[in-house]
Amino acid sequence: MLHFKAIGKIMGALLFLIGVLMLPAAAISWIYQENSAPIMISAAISLFIGMVAFFSFSKYDQLVRKREGYLIVVLSWVFMSGFGMLPFILSSEVTSVADALFETVSGLTTTGASILTDIEAMSKGLLFWRSMTQWIGGLGIIVLTVAIFPLLGIGGIELFVAESPGPTSDKVHPRISETAKRLWYVYVGLTVAASLLFWAGGMTFYDAVNHGLTTLATGGFSTKNASMAYYDSAFIQYTAIFFMFLAGTNFTLIYFGLIGKFRKVIRSDEFKAYSFALLGLSIILFLPIYSQSDISAEFAFRKAAFQVVSLVTTTGFVSDDYTQYGEGVIFICFMLLFLGGSAGSTAGGIKFVRHVTFLKNSWLEFKRIVHPRAIVPLIINGERVTGRIINNIMNFLLIYLSTFVIGSLLISLLGYDLATSLGAVATCLGNVGPAIGQVGPVDNFAFFSPVAKIILSFMMLLGRLELFTILILFTPFFWRAN
């Protein structure tokens, strides 16, 4: 049976951590002489309930098995969303519970879809908390807590597995807590570097920190209504492109690169496919943009590269309205919503390693048909891929597309046009942000009904936790006693 008391203990630790992470936003409100009470009260509620839950169950030391791991991950995102929306509600700057939930889920899942119609009118403390939700969700709060759980006497391996269900097995250290710590060192270091470069490029320090947080999280929340288009600066936009590219790269590979293990980077089939795809797609998108605009080739390429990297890495920053360049460009940008970054990155989406595995296996299938008795192994990163992993990827792709179809049907049945329904579900399931239809790069999600927003919020959670982690809870054998 499930060890619910152990789950309660861990949930308490998570809520306490959320309360602590709200405090910087409260400090921002105080510095800018805003009303910091809503964020302080929200932090106090999270801290109090977290401490009560943790200490109430602190004497229970049951092992966290795989089943508890999946349940804890799902519950943690539900509770984070519930408590994370408190600052929005208590501040009265977001009046609807459905809107507050949507904005918070969008932040924590690093989707970047927003219901805010005038971002620049929001208080700075609340906007900072909005950016923090993306930074928290970027590499996954579970990975952070895995890093500190040994201090609390809580094992973390099952949580890490449930939070990171993608088909990647590289570890930077045999101890899971040490792996989590080192990945967070990389994450924090890159966030600081991006923030400083944005600041050096002309952003205010406040805006630079906010954009640094949301860039490395591949989240895309901005403090400006026009997103990155507000900054007419090649330096800032190229800086964003560079760090979005890094954020969409497997953080394990970044770590190996930083410590000089370049062979591991070079032999990664996913990284090579990811890099060449971004370059090729940027060139393809450059052609119609340059031909239809009276701008320099460099500016056209920058527009193309920015939008390709932003969409593929599921960051969702906007530097231009890509819908103005015709149906062909709109179609390309829509298809980019289904790519995703690398496994082990902060990006959402299907992930390149799944596409590479699917395409390689499909190509080899022709050889197997011609030579039915031959043993034709699938090799990724120099290693043989087992049939179980191939089946997992094929099942994931089928369930992902089925979820996209069902979600689009539900939204369209609520009265929205087909393009908007397809775009909204694709971008929420892929954790991207902008899409097509009425949710294009210069639009937002405010016009959706509360029911539609709840459905789309569920799609964001499904995409962030890569389907299986949530859907497995709806199977009868998950709840069946051993």
Short mmCIF file of N, CA and C in Angstrom, two decimals, residues 351-433:
data_model
loop_
_atom_site.label_atom_id
_atom_site.label_comp_id
_atom_site.label_asym_id
_atom_site.label_seq_id
_atom_site.Cartn_x
_atom_site.Cartn_y
_atom_site.Cartn_z
N LYS A 351 10.81 16.39 -27.24
CA LYS A 351 12.25 16.23 -27.06
C LYS A 351 12.89 15.61 -28.31
N PHE A 352 14.07 16.12 -28.64
CA PHE A 352 14.76 15.69 -29.84
C PHE A 352 15.19 14.23 -29.79
N VAL A 353 15.54 13.73 -28.62
CA VAL A 353 16.01 12.35 -28.55
C VAL A 353 14.92 11.38 -28.99
N ARG A 354 13.67 11.71 -28.72
CA ARG A 354 12.56 10.86 -29.17
C ARG A 354 12.42 10.94 -30.69
N HIS A 355 12.54 12.14 -31.25
CA HIS A 355 12.46 12.27 -32.71
C HIS A 355 13.59 11.52 -33.39
N VAL A 356 14.81 11.66 -32.85
CA VAL A 356 15.97 10.98 -33.43
C VAL A 356 15.77 9.47 -33.37
N THR A 357 15.33 8.97 -32.22
CA THR A 357 15.11 7.53 -32.08
C THR A 357 14.03 7.04 -33.02
N PHE A 358 12.94 7.79 -33.11
CA PHE A 358 11.83 7.41 -34.00
C PHE A 358 12.28 7.37 -35.46
N LEU A 359 12.99 8.41 -35.90
CA LEU A 359 13.41 8.48 -37.30
C LEU A 359 14.44 7.41 -37.63
N LYS A 360 15.40 7.21 -36.73
CA LYS A 360 16.42 6.18 -36.98
C LYS A 360 15.79 4.79 -37.03
N ASN A 361 14.89 4.53 -36.07
CA ASN A 361 14.25 3.22 -36.03
C ASN A 361 13.36 2.99 -37.26
N SER A 362 12.67 4.05 -37.70
CA SER A 362 11.82 3.94 -38.89
C SER A 362 12.67 3.66 -40.12
N TRP A 363 13.83 4.32 -40.24
CA TRP A 363 14.72 4.07 -41.37
C TRP A 363 15.25 2.64 -41.35
N LEU A 364 15.64 2.16 -40.17
CA LEU A 364 16.16 0.79 -40.06
C LEU A 364 15.08 -0.25 -40.33
N GLU A 365 13.82 0.13 -40.14
CA GLU A 365 12.74 -0.81 -40.39
C GLU A 365 12.69 -1.23 -41.86
N PHE A 366 13.07 -0.33 -42.76
CA PHE A 366 13.14 -0.69 -44.18
C PHE A 366 14.18 -1.79 -44.39
N LYS A 367 15.31 -1.66 -43.71
CA LYS A 367 16.36 -2.67 -43.82
C LYS A 367 15.90 -4.01 -43.24
N ARG A 368 15.15 -3.93 -42.14
CA ARG A 368 14.65 -5.17 -41.52
C ARG A 368 13.64 -5.86 -42.44
N ILE A 369 12.88 -5.08 -43.20
CA ILE A 369 11.90 -5.66 -44.12
C ILE A 369 12.62 -6.42 -45.24
N VAL A 370 13.70 -5.80 -45.75
CA VAL A 370 14.46 -6.43 -46.83
C VAL A 370 15.24 -7.64 -46.32
N HIS A 371 15.76 -7.54 -45.09
CA HIS A 371 16.56 -8.63 -44.49
C HIS A 371 15.89 -9.07 -43.19
N PRO A 372 14.80 -9.82 -43.28
CA PRO A 372 14.01 -10.16 -42.09
C PRO A 372 14.77 -10.99 -41.05
N ARG A 373 15.80 -11.70 -41.45
CA ARG A 373 16.53 -12.53 -40.49
C ARG A 373 17.75 -11.82 -39.89
N ALA A 374 18.03 -10.65 -40.39
CA ALA A 374 19.20 -9.91 -39.90
C ALA A 374 18.89 -9.24 -38.56
N ILE A 375 19.90 -9.14 -37.72
CA ILE A 375 19.79 -8.40 -36.46
C ILE A 375 20.27 -6.98 -36.73
N VAL A 376 19.35 -6.05 -36.72
CA VAL A 376 19.67 -4.65 -37.05
C VAL A 376 19.43 -3.79 -35.81
N PRO A 377 20.47 -3.58 -34.99
CA PRO A 377 20.27 -2.81 -33.75
C PRO A 377 20.17 -1.31 -34.02
N LEU A 378 19.47 -0.63 -33.13
CA LEU A 378 19.38 0.83 -33.18
C LEU A 378 20.44 1.40 -32.26
N ILE A 379 21.32 2.23 -32.81
CA ILE A 379 22.43 2.79 -32.04
C ILE A 379 22.21 4.29 -31.86
N ILE A 380 22.18 4.73 -30.62
CA ILE A 380 22.08 6.16 -30.28
C ILE A 380 23.23 6.49 -29.34
N ASN A 381 23.97 7.54 -29.66
CA ASN A 381 25.12 7.95 -28.84
C ASN A 381 26.14 6.83 -28.67
N GLY A 382 26.27 5.99 -29.70
CA GLY A 382 27.24 4.90 -29.65
C GLY A 382 26.80 3.70 -28.84
N GLU A 383 25.57 3.71 -28.33
CA GLU A 383 25.08 2.61 -27.53
C GLU A 383 23.80 2.03 -28.12
N ARG A 384 23.62 0.72 -27.91
CA ARG A 384 22.44 0.04 -28.44
C ARG A 384 21.21 0.41 -27.61
N VAL A 385 20.13 0.76 -28.29
CA VAL A 385 18.88 1.11 -27.63
C VAL A 385 18.03 -0.15 -27.48
N THR A 386 17.57 -0.42 -26.30
CA THR A 386 16.80 -1.63 -26.05
C THR A 386 15.39 -1.50 -26.62
N GLY A 387 14.78 -2.65 -26.85
CA GLY A 387 13.41 -2.67 -27.35
C GLY A 387 12.44 -2.00 -26.41
N ARG A 388 12.70 -2.10 -25.12
CA ARG A 388 11.80 -1.48 -24.14
C ARG A 388 11.78 0.04 -24.30
N ILE A 389 12.96 0.64 -24.51
CA ILE A 389 13.02 2.10 -24.69
C ILE A 389 12.33 2.51 -25.99
N ILE A 390 12.55 1.72 -27.05
CA ILE A 390 11.89 2.02 -28.33
C ILE A 390 10.38 1.97 -28.17
N ASN A 391 9.89 0.94 -27.50
CA ASN A 391 8.44 0.82 -27.27
C ASN A 391 7.92 1.99 -26.46
N ASN A 392 8.70 2.41 -25.45
CA ASN A 392 8.30 3.53 -24.60
C ASN A 392 8.16 4.79 -25.43
N ILE A 393 9.11 5.02 -26.35
CA ILE A 393 9.08 6.22 -27.18
C ILE A 393 7.92 6.18 -28.15
N MET A 394 7.70 5.02 -28.77
CA MET A 394 6.58 4.90 -29.70
C MET A 394 5.25 5.12 -28.99
N ASN A 395 5.12 4.55 -27.80
CA ASN A 395 3.89 4.74 -27.02
C ASN A 395 3.72 6.20 -26.62
N PHE A 396 4.83 6.85 -26.24
CA PHE A 396 4.77 8.26 -25.85
C PHE A 396 4.27 9.11 -27.01
N LEU A 397 4.83 8.89 -28.20
CA LEU A 397 4.44 9.68 -29.37
C LEU A 397 2.96 9.48 -29.69
N LEU A 398 2.50 8.23 -29.59
CA LEU A 398 1.10 7.94 -29.88
C LEU A 398 0.18 8.61 -28.85
N ILE A 399 0.53 8.51 -27.57
CA ILE A 399 -0.28 9.12 -26.52
C ILE A 399 -0.24 10.64 -26.62
N TYR A 400 0.94 11.19 -26.97
CA TYR A 400 1.07 12.64 -27.10
C TYR A 400 0.14 13.17 -28.20
N LEU A 401 0.17 12.52 -29.36
CA LEU A 401 -0.68 12.95 -30.47
C LEU A 401 -2.16 12.74 -30.15
N SER A 402 -2.47 11.64 -29.46
CA SER A 402 -3.86 11.38 -29.07
C SER A 402 -4.35 12.44 -28.09
N THR A 403 -3.49 12.81 -27.15
CA THR A 403 -3.84 13.85 -26.18
C THR A 403 -4.05 15.19 -26.88
N PHE A 404 -3.19 15.48 -27.86
CA PHE A 404 -3.34 16.72 -28.64
C PHE A 404 -4.69 16.74 -29.37
N VAL A 405 -5.06 15.63 -29.98
CA VAL A 405 -6.32 15.55 -30.72
C VAL A 405 -7.50 15.71 -29.78
N ILE A 406 -7.49 14.98 -28.66
CA ILE A 406 -8.60 15.03 -27.70
C ILE A 406 -8.72 16.43 -27.10
N GLY A 407 -7.58 17.01 -26.71
CA GLY A 407 -7.60 18.37 -26.14
C GLY A 407 -8.12 19.39 -27.13
N SER A 408 -7.70 19.29 -28.39
CA SER A 408 -8.17 20.23 -29.42
C SER A 408 -9.67 20.08 -29.64
N LEU A 409 -10.15 18.84 -29.60
CA LEU A 409 -11.58 18.59 -29.76
C LEU A 409 -12.36 19.24 -28.62
N LEU A 410 -11.87 19.08 -27.39
CA LEU A 410 -12.57 19.65 -26.23
C LEU A 410 -12.64 21.17 -26.33
N ILE A 411 -11.53 21.81 -26.69
CA ILE A 411 -11.52 23.27 -26.79
C ILE A 411 -12.43 23.74 -27.92
N SER A 412 -12.41 23.03 -29.04
CA SER A 412 -13.27 23.43 -30.16
C SER A 412 -14.75 23.25 -29.82
N LEU A 413 -15.08 22.22 -29.02
CA LEU A 413 -16.47 22.01 -28.61
C LEU A 413 -16.97 23.12 -27.69
N LEU A 414 -16.04 23.87 -27.10
CA LEU A 414 -16.43 25.00 -26.25
C LEU A 414 -16.71 26.25 -27.07
N GLY A 415 -16.57 26.13 -28.41
CA GLY A 415 -16.97 27.24 -29.28
C GLY A 415 -15.84 28.01 -29.93
N TYR A 416 -14.60 27.53 -29.81
CA TYR A 416 -13.46 28.26 -30.39
C TYR A 416 -13.13 27.69 -31.77
N ASP A 417 -12.61 28.56 -32.63
CA ASP A 417 -12.33 28.12 -34.01
C ASP A 417 -11.21 27.09 -34.02
N LEU A 418 -11.10 26.36 -35.12
CA LEU A 418 -10.19 25.23 -35.19
C LEU A 418 -8.74 25.64 -35.03
N ALA A 419 -8.32 26.72 -35.72
CA ALA A 419 -6.92 27.15 -35.63
C ALA A 419 -6.55 27.52 -34.20
N THR A 420 -7.44 28.23 -33.52
CA THR A 420 -7.19 28.62 -32.13
C THR A 420 -7.14 27.40 -31.22
N SER A 421 -8.05 26.46 -31.43
CA SER A 421 -8.09 25.25 -30.60
C SER A 421 -6.82 24.42 -30.79
N LEU A 422 -6.42 24.22 -32.05
CA LEU A 422 -5.20 23.46 -32.33
C LEU A 422 -3.98 24.16 -31.76
N GLY A 423 -3.91 25.48 -31.97
CA GLY A 423 -2.76 26.23 -31.49
C GLY A 423 -2.67 26.26 -29.98
N ALA A 424 -3.80 26.48 -29.30
CA ALA A 424 -3.79 26.57 -27.84
C ALA A 424 -3.36 25.26 -27.20
N VAL A 425 -3.91 24.15 -27.68
CA VAL A 425 -3.57 22.85 -27.10
C VAL A 425 -2.13 22.47 -27.43
N ALA A 426 -1.70 22.71 -28.66
CA ALA A 426 -0.33 22.38 -29.05
C ALA A 426 0.69 23.14 -28.21
N THR A 427 0.44 24.43 -28.01
CA THR A 427 1.40 25.24 -27.27
C THR A 427 1.37 24.95 -25.77
N CYS A 428 0.20 24.61 -25.23
CA CYS A 428 0.12 24.28 -23.80
C CYS A 428 0.70 22.89 -23.52
N LEU A 429 0.38 21.93 -24.39
CA LEU A 429 0.92 20.58 -24.22
C LEU A 429 2.43 20.57 -24.41
N GLY A 430 2.92 21.42 -25.32
CA GLY A 430 4.36 21.50 -25.56
C GLY A 430 5.06 22.48 -24.65
N ASN A 431 4.31 23.19 -23.78
CA ASN A 431 4.88 24.18 -22.86
C ASN A 431 5.67 25.27 -23.60
N VAL A 432 5.06 25.79 -24.67
CA VAL A 432 5.76 26.76 -25.51
C VAL A 432 5.34 28.19 -25.19
N GLY A 433 4.06 28.55 -25.42
CA GLY A 433 3.59 29.91 -25.17
C GLY A 433 2.80 30.46 -26.33
#
